[in-house]
PDB file of C-alpha atoms in Angstrom:
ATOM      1  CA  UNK A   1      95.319  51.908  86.685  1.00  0.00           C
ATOM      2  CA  UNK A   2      98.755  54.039  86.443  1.00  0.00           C
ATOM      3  CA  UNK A   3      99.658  55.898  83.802  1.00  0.00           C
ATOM      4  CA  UNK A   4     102.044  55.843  81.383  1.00  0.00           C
ATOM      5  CA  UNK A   5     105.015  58.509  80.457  1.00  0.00           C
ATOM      6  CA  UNK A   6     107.227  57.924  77.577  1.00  0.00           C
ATOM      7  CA  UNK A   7     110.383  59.475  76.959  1.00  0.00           C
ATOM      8  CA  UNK A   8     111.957  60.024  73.669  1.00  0.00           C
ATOM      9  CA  UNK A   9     115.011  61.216  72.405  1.00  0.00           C
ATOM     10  CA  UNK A  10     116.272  61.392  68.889  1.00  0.00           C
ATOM     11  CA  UNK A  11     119.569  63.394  67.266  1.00  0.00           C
ATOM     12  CA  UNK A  12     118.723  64.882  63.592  1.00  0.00           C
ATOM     13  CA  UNK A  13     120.951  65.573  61.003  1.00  0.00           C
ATOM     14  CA  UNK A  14     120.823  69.329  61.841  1.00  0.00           C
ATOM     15  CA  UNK A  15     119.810  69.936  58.472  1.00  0.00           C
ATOM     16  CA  UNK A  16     116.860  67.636  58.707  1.00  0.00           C
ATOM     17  CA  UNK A  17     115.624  69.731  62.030  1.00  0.00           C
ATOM     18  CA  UNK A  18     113.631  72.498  60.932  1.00  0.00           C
ATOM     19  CA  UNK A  19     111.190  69.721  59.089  1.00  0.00           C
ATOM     20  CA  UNK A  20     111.299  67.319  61.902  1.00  0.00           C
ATOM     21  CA  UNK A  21     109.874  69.620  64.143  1.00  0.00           C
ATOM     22  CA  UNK A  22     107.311  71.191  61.709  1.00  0.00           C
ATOM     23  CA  UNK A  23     106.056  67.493  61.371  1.00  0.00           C
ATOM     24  CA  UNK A  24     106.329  67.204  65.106  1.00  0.00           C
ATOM     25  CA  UNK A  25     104.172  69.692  66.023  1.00  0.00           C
ATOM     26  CA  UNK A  26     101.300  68.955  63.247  1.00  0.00           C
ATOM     27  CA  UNK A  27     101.443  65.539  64.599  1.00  0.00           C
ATOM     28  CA  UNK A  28     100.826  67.038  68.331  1.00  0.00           C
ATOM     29  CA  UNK A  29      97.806  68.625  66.793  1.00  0.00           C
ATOM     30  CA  UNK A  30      96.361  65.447  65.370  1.00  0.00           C
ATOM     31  CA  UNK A  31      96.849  63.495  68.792  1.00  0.00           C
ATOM     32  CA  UNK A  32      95.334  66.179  70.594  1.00  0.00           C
ATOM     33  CA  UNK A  33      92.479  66.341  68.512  1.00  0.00           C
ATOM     34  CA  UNK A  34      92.068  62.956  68.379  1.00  0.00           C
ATOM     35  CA  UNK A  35      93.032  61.225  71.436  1.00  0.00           C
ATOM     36  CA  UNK A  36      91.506  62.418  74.441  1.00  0.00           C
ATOM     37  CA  UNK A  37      92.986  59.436  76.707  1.00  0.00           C
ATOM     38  CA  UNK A  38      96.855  61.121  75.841  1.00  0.00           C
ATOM     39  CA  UNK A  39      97.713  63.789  78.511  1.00  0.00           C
ATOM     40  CA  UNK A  40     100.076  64.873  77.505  1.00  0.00           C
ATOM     41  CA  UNK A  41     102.414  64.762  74.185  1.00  0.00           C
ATOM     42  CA  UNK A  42     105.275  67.837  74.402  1.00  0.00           C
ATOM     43  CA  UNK A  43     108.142  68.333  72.050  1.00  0.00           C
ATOM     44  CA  UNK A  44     111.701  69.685  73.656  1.00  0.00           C
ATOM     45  CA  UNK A  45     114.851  70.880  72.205  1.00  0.00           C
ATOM     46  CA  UNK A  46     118.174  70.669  73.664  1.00  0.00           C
ATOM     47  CA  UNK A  47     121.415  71.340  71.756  1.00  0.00           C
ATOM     48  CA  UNK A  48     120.543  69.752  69.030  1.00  0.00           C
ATOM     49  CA  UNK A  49     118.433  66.728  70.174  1.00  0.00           C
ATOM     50  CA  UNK A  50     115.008  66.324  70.254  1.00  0.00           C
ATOM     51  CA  UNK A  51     113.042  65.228  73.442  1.00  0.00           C
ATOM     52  CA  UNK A  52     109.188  63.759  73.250  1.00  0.00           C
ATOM     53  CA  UNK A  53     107.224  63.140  75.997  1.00  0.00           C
ATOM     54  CA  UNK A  54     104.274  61.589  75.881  1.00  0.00           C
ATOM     55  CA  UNK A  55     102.142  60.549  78.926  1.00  0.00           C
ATOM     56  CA  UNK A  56      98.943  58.697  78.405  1.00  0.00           C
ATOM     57  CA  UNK A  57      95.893  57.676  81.113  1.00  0.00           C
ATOM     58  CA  UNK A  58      96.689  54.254  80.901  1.00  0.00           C
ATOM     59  CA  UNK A  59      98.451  51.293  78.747  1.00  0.00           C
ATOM     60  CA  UNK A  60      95.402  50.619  76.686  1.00  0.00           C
ATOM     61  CA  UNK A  61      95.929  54.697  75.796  1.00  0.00           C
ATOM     62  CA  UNK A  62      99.097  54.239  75.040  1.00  0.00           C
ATOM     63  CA  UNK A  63      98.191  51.188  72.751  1.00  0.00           C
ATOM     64  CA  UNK A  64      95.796  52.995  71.058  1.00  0.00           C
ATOM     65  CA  UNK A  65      97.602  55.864  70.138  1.00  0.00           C
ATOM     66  CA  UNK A  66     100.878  53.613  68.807  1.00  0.00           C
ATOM     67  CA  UNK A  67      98.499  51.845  66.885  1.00  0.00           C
ATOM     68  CA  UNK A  68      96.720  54.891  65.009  1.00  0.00           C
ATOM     69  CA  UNK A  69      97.272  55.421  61.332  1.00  0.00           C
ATOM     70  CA  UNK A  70      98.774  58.415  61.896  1.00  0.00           C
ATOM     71  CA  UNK A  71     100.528  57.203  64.025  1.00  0.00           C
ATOM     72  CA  UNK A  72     102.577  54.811  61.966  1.00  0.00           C
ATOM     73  CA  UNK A  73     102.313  57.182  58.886  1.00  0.00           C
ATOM     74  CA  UNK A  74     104.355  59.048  61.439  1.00  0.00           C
ATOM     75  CA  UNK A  75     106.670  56.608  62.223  1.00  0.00           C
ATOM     76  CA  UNK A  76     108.415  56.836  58.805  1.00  0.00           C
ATOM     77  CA  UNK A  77     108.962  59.967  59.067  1.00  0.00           C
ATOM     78  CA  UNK A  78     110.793  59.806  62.233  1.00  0.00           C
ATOM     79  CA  UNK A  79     112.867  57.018  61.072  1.00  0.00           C
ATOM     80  CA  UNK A  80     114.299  59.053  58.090  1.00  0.00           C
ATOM     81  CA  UNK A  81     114.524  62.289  59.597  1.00  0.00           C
ATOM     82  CA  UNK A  82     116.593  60.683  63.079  1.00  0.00           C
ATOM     83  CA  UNK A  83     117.780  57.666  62.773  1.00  0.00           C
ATOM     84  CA  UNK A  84     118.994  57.507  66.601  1.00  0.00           C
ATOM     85  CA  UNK A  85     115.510  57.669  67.912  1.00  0.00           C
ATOM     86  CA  UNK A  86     115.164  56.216  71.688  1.00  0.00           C
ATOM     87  CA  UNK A  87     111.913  55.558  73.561  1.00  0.00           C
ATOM     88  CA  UNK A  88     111.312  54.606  77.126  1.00  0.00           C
ATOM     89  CA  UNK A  89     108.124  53.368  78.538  1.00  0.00           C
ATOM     90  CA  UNK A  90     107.659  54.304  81.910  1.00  0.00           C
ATOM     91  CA  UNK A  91     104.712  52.980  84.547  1.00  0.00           C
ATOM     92  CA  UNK A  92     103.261  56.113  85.950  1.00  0.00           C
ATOM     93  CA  UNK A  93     103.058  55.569  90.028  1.00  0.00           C
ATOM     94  CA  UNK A  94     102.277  59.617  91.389  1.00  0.00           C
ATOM     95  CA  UNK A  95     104.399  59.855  94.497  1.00  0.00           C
ATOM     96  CA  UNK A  96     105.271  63.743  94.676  1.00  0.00           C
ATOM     97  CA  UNK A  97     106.263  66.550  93.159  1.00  0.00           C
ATOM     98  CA  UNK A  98     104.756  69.709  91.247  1.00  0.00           C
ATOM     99  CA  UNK A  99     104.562  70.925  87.638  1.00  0.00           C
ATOM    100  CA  UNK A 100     104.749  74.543  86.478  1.00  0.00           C
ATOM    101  CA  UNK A 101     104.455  76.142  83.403  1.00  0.00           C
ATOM    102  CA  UNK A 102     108.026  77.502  81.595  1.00  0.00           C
ATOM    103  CA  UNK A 103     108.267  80.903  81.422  1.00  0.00           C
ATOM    104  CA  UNK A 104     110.337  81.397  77.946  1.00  0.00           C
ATOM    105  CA  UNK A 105     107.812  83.348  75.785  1.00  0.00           C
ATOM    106  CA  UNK A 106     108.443  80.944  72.720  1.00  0.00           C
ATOM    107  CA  UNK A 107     106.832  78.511  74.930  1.00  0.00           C
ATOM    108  CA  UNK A 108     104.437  80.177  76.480  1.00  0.00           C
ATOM    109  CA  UNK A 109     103.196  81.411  72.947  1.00  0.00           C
ATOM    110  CA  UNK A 110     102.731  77.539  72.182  1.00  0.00           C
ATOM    111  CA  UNK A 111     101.553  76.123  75.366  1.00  0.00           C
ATOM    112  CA  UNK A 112      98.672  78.453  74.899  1.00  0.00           C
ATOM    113  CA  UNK A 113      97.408  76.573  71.870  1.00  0.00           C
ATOM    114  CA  UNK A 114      98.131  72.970  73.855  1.00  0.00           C
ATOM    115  CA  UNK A 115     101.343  72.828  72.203  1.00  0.00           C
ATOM    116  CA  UNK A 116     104.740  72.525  73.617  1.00  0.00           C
ATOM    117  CA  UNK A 117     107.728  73.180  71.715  1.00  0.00           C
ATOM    118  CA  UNK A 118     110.696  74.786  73.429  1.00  0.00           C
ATOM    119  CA  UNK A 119     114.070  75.365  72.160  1.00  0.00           C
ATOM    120  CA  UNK A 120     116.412  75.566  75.147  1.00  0.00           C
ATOM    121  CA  UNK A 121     119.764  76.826  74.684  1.00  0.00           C
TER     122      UNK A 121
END
C-alpha cells in the first residue's frame, strides 16, 4: 500500500506565531512518541506562513493519527491560532528523487532530536 503525504499551510496572526509553533512542536513530540506508523511530521516557516508536512505508511496511519485525542485536542488550537489553515492529502506513489538533510544550523539543531522546525527567510 502507498503512502500518504499531507501538506499544510496556515497564515497566523503574527502575533499568535511564537505560540503556534511552541504548540507545534510539542505536538511533533507526542506523534513521534506515539505513532510509529507516521514518518514523518515536519514544521516549516516561510514569511510568515506555516507549512506541515506530514507523511504517514499508509491511509489506515493516517486515520489513526487524525483520529487521536491529541489529535483533535490539537485541532482547536489550530483553528484559533490560524484560521486560514489548508490541508492536502496526497497518495504517496515513489517514482524518483532524493532527500537531504538542510544545512541551516537552527535546523540541524532540531532535526537531531527528530524535530523539524525551520524558519526560512
Amino acid at each position: 500500500m502507498a503512502g500518504v503525504l499531507v501538506v499544510s499551510t496556515m497564515t497566523p496572526d503574527p502575533e499568535k506565531m511564537p505560540a503556534l509553533l511552541k504548540g507545534l512542536q510539542n505536538f511533533a513530540q507526542i506523534v513521534k512518541e506515539n505513532e510509529p506508523d507516521c514518518l514523518r511530521w515536519q514544521v516549516w516557516e516561510a514569511n510568515g506562513e506555516i507549512v506541515v508536512l506530514e507523511e504517514f505508511r499508509s491511509l489506515d496511519a493516517r486515520e489513526a493519527h487524525m483520529n487521536a485525542p491529541y489529535t483533535l485536542a490539537a485541532a482547536k488550537m489550530r483553528t484559533e491560532g490560524a484560521p486560514s489553515w489548508r490541508k492536502r492529502l496526497l497518495p504517496l506513489a515513489p517514482r524518483s528523487g532524493f532527500a537531504r538533510r538542510h544545512n541551516c544550523e537552527e535546523t540541524k539543531q532540531r532535526l537531531d532530536d527528530g524535530i523539524a522546525i525551520h524558519r526560512c527567510v
